[in-house]
Short mmCIF file of C-alpha atoms in Angstrom, two decimals:
data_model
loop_
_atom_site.label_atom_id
_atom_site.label_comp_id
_atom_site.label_asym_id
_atom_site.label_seq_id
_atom_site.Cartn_x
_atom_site.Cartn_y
_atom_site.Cartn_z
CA UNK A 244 2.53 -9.01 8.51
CA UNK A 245 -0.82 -6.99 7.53
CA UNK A 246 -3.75 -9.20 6.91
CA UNK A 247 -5.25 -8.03 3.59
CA UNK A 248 -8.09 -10.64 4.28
CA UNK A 249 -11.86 -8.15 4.73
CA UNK A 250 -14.05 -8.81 8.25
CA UNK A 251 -14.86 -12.51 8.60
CA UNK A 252 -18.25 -13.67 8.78
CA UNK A 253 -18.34 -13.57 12.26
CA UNK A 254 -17.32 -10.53 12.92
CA UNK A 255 -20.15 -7.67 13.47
CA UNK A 256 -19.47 -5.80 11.05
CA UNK A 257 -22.54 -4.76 10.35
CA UNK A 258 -23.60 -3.84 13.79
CA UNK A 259 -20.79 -1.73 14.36
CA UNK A 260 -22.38 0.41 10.82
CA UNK A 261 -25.72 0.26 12.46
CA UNK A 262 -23.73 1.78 15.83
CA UNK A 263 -22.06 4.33 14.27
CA UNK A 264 -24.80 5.50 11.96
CA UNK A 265 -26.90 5.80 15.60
CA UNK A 266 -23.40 7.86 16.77
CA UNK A 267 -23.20 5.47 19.38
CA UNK A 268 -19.25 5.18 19.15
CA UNK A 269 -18.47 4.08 22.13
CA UNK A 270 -19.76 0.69 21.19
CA UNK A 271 -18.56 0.68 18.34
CA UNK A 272 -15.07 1.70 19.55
CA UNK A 273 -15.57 -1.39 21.83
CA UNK A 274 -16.76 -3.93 19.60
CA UNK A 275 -13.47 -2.70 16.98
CA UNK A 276 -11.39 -3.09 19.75
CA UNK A 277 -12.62 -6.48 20.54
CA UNK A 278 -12.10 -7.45 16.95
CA UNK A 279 -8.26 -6.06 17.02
CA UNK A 280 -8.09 -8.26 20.40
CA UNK A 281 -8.28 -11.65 18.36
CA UNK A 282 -6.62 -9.91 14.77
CA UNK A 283 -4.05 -6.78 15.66
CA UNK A 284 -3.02 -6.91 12.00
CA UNK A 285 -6.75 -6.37 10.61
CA UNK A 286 -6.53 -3.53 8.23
CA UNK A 287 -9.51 -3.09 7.82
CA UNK A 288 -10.67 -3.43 11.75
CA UNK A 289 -7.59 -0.68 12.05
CA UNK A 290 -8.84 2.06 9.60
CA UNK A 291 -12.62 1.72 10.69
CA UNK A 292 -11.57 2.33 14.20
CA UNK A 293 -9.64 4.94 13.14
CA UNK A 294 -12.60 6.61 11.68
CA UNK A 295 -14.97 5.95 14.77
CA UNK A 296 -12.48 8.09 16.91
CA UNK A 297 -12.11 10.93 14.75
CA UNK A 298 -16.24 11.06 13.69
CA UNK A 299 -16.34 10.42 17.84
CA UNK A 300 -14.45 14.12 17.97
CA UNK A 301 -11.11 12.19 19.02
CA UNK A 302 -9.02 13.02 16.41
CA UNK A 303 -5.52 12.77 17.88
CA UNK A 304 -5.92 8.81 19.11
CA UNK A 305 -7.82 8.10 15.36
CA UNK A 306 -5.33 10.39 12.98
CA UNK A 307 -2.33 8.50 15.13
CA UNK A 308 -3.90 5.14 14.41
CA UNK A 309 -4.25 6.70 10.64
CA UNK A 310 -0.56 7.64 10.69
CA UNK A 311 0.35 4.09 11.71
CA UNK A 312 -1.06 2.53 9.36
CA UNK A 313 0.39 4.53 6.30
CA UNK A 314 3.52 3.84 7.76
CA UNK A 315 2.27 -0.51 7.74
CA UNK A 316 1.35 0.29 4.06
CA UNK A 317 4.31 2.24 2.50
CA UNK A 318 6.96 -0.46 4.99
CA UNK A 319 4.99 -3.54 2.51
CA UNK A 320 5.37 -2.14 -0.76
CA UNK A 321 1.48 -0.43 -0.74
CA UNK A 322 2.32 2.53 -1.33
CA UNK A 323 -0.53 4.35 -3.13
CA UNK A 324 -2.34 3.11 0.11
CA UNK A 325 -0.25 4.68 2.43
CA UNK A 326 -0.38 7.71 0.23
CA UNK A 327 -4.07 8.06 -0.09
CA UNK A 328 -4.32 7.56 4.36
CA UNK A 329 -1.83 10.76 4.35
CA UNK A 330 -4.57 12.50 2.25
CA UNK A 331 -7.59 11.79 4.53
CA UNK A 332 -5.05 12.70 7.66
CA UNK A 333 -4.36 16.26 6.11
CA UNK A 334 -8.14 16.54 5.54
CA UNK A 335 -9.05 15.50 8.72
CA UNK A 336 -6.42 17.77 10.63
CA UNK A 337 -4.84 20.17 8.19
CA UNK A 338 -2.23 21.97 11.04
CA UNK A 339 -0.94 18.52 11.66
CA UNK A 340 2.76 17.97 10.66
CA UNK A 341 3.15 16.40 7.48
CA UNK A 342 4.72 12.78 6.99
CA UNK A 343 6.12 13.41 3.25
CA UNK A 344 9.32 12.84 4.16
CA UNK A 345 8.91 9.64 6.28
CA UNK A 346 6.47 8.19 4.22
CA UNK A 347 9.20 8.84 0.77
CA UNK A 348 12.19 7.80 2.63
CA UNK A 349 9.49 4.08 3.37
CA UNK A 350 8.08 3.85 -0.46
CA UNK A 351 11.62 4.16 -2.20
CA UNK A 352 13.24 1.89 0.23
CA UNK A 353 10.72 -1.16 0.05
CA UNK A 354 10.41 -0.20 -3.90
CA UNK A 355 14.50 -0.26 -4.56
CA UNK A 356 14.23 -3.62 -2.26
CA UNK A 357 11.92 -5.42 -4.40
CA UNK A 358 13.44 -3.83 -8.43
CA UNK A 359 16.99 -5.83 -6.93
CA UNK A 360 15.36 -8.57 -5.80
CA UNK A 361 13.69 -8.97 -9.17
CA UNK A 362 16.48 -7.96 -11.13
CA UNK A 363 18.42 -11.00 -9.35
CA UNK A 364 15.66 -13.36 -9.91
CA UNK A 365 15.84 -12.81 -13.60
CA UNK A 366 19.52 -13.39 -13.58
CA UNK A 367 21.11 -10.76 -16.20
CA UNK A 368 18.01 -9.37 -18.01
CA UNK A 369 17.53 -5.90 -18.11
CA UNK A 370 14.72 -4.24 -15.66
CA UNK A 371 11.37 -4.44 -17.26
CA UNK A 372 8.70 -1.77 -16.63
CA UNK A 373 6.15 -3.28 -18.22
CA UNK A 374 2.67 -3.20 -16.25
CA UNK A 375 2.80 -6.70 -14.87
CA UNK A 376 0.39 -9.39 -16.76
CA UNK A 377 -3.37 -9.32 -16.20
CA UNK A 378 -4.57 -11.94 -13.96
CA UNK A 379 -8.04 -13.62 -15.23
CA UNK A 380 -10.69 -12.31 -12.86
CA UNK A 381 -11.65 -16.03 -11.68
CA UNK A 382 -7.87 -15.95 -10.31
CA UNK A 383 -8.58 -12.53 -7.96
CA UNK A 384 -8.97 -13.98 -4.25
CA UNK A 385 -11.99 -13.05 -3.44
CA UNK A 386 -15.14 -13.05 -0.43
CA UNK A 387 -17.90 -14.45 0.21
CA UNK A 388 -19.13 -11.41 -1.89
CA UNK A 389 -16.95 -11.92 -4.94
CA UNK A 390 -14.82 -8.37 -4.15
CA UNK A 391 -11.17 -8.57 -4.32
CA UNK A 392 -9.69 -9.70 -1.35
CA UNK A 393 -5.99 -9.52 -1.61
CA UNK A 394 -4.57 -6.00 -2.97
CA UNK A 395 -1.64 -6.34 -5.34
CA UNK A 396 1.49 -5.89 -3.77
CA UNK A 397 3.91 -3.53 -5.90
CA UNK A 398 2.06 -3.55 -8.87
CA UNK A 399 2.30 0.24 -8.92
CA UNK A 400 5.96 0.45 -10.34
CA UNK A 401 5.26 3.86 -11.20
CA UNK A 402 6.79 4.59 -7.68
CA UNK A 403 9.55 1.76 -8.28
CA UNK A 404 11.94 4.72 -10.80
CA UNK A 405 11.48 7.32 -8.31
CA UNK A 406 14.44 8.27 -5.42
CA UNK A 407 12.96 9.40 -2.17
CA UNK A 408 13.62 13.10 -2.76
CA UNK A 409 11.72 13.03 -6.14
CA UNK A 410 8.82 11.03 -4.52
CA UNK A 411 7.70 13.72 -1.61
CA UNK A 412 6.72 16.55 -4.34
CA UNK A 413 4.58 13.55 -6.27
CA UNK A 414 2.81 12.93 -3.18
CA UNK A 415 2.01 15.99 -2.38
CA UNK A 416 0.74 16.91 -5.52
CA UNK A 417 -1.72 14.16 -5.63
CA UNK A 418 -5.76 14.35 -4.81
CA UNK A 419 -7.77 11.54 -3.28
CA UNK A 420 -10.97 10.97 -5.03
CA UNK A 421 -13.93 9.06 -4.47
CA UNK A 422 -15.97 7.19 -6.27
CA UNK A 423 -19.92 4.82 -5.57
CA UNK A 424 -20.79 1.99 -7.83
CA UNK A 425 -21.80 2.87 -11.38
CA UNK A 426 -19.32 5.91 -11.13
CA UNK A 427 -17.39 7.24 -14.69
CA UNK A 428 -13.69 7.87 -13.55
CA UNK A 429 -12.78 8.54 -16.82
CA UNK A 430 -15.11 8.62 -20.64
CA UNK A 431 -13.31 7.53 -23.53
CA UNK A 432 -13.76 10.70 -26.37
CA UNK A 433 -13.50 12.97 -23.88
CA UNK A 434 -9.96 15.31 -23.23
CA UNK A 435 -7.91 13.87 -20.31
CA UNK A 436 -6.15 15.82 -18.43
CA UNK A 437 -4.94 13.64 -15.31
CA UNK A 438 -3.81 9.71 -14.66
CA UNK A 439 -5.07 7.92 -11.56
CA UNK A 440 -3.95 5.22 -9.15
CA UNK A 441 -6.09 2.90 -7.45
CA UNK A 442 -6.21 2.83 -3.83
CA UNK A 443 -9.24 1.09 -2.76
CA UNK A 444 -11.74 -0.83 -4.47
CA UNK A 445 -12.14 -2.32 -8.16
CA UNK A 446 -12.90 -0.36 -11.42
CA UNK A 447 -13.82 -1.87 -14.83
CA UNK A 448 -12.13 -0.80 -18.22
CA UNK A 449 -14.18 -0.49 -21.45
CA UNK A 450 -13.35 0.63 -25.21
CA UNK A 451 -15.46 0.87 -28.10
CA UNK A 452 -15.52 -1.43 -30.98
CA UNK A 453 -16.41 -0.80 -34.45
CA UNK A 454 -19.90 -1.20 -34.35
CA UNK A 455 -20.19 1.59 -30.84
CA UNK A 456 -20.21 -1.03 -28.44
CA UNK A 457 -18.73 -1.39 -24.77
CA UNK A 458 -16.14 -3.97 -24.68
CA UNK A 459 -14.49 -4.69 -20.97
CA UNK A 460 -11.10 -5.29 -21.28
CA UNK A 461 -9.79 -5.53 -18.02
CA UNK A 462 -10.44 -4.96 -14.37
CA UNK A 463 -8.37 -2.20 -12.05
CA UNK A 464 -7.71 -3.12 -8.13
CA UNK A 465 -5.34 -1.70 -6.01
CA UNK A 466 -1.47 -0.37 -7.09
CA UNK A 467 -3.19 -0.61 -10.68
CA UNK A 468 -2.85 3.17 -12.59
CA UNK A 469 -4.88 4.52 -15.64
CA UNK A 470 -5.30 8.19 -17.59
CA UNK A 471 -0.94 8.58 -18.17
CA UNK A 472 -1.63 8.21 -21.80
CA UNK A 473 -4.21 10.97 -22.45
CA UNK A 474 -2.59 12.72 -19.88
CA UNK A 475 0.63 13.08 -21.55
CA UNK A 476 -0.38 13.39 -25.10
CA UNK A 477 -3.17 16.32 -23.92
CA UNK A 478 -5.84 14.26 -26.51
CA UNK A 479 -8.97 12.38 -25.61
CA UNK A 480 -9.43 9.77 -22.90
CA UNK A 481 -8.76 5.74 -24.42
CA UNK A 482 -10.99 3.91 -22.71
CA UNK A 483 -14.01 4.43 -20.15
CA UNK A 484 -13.40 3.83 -16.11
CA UNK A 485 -15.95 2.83 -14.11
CA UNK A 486 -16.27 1.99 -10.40
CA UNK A 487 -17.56 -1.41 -10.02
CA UNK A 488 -17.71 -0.64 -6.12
CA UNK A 489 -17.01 1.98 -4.12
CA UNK A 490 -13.51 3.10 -4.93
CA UNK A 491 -10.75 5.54 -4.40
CA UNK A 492 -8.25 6.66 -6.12
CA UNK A 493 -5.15 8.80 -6.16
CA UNK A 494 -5.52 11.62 -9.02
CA UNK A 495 -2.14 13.55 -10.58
CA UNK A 496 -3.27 16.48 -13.09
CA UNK A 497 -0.82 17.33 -15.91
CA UNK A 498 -0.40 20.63 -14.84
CA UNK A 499 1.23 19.19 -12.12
CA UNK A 500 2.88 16.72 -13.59
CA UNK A 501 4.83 19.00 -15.78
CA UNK A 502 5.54 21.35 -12.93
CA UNK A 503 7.40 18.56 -11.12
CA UNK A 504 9.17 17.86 -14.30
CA UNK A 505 11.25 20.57 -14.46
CA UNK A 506 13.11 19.66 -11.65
CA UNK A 507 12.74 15.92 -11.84
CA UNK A 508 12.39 15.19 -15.66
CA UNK A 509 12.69 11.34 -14.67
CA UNK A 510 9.67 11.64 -13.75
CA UNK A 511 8.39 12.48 -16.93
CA UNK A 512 10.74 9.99 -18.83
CA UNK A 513 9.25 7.31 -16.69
CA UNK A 514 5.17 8.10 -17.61
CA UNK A 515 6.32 8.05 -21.23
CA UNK A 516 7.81 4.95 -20.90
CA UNK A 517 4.71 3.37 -19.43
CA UNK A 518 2.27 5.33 -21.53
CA UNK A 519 4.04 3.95 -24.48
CA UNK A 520 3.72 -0.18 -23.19
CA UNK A 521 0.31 0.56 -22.69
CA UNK A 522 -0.27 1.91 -25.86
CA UNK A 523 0.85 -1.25 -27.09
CA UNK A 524 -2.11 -3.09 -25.18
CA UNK A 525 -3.34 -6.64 -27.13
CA UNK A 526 -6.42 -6.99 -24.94
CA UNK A 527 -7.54 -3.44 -25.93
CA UNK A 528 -7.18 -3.75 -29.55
CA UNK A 529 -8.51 -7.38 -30.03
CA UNK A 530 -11.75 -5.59 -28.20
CA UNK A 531 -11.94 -2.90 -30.35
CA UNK A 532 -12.37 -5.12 -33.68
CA UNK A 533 -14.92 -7.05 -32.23
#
């Protein structure tokens, strides 16, 4: 089971920054090892060790750590997550094989697992693809700092329509982005030309009302998607993205998009189903009349 939970209060988190911003990894290597010791399912611990071995110059031990981890992620139904780590492994060490396949073949199996299982709990009902309900942000489990906690576990059911084979051209056509606090994803009024996935972090959704103001609408954590509408319709952006911390995020263009169509025009069918629910959005147009 991965712990989603982020570094305890106890746990020297920030020393291990203050170690590797000195480049004195072997510390920090120890002290994240010491930390895996008493939590072997830490995420977070995982990742950030990771990343001390490769900026140490090992990059074989931290991309295999990397690789082990995507696998975790795409095995429990994250898989955006596991799809942005095979990103940052094919920047880190472009010759290395990739893990399409494996990582497809994980994703389509956990996501077919979990559309039966909800298919039998609502007894005969047709599957719904509608984005599931937003949750008030007082509900989010949260830290001591008020960030997110506790990703969303397949709420990404983009992936959930998609067979295996159909899935490894998707991932490979997508780009990880990043993004600091105060960063514009997206500006409403302006031509979109992509949709994006969250992988990390939280983002904030605003539209316009009548009178030119900002109104937030809703909040964007992990699994959550944004930009299919534009995207698909080739006219102007709906609402404004920004990150409300650091943030990453998985990024399909429309070129793309309609390249992989041709072969796989499920694909396609599926976006247009979502961009049409979303289109559809009460929380969006009760803000813009106020």
């Amino acid at each position: 089971m991965l712990n989603w939970l982020r570094p305890a209060e106890d746990q020297p988190t920030d020393d291990v920054n203050v170690l590797i911003a000195r480049k004195d990894y072997p510390r920090a290597i120890q002290i994240l090892r010491a930390q895996l010791d008493k939590d072997r399912h830490n995420v977070f611990v995982r990742q950030q060790l990771a990343e001390v071995f490769i900026a140490a110059g090992d990059t074989k031990l931290g991309v295999g750590i990397l690789e082990e981890l995507a696998d975790d992620f795409a095995r429990n139904g994250f898989a955006a997550k596991s799809i942005a780590l095979l990103k940052k492994i094919q920047r880190v060490d472009p010759s290395r094989a990739t893990t399409e396949d494996r990582l497809a073949q994980a994703i389509q199996t956990k996501e077919a697992g979990e559309a039966k299982r909800s298919t039998l709990l609502r007894g005969s009902q047709p599957k719904d693809l509608r984005p599931a309900p937003e949750r008030a942000p007082e509900s989010v489990p949260s830290d001591h700092d008020g960030n997110a906690a506790v990703p969303k576990a397949l709420t990404t059911p983009l992936f959930r329509s998609f067979r295996a084979e159909e899935l490894v051209p998707v991932i490979q056509s997508f780009q990880l982005r990043s993004f600091e606090p105060g960063d514009i994803i997206v500006n409403e009024g302006e031509k979109g030309g992509s949709l994006f996935i969250m992988t990390s972090g939280t983002a904030k959704a605003f539209v316009r009302n009548a009178h030119g103001q900002q109104r937030k609408v809703r909040e964007m954590i992990d699994g959550d998607f944004f930009g299919e509408i534009s995207m698909l319709q080739g006219g102007a952006r709906t609402a404004t993205i920004t990150a409300a911390t650091p943030c990453e995020a998985l990024e399909l263009e429309r070129e793309q998009v309609m390249k992989l169509a041709r072969n796989h025009p499920h694909i396609l069918r599926t976006l247009e189903k979502f961009s049409g629910l979303r289109q559809d959005s009460d929380a969006e147009a009760a803000a813009r009349r106020r």
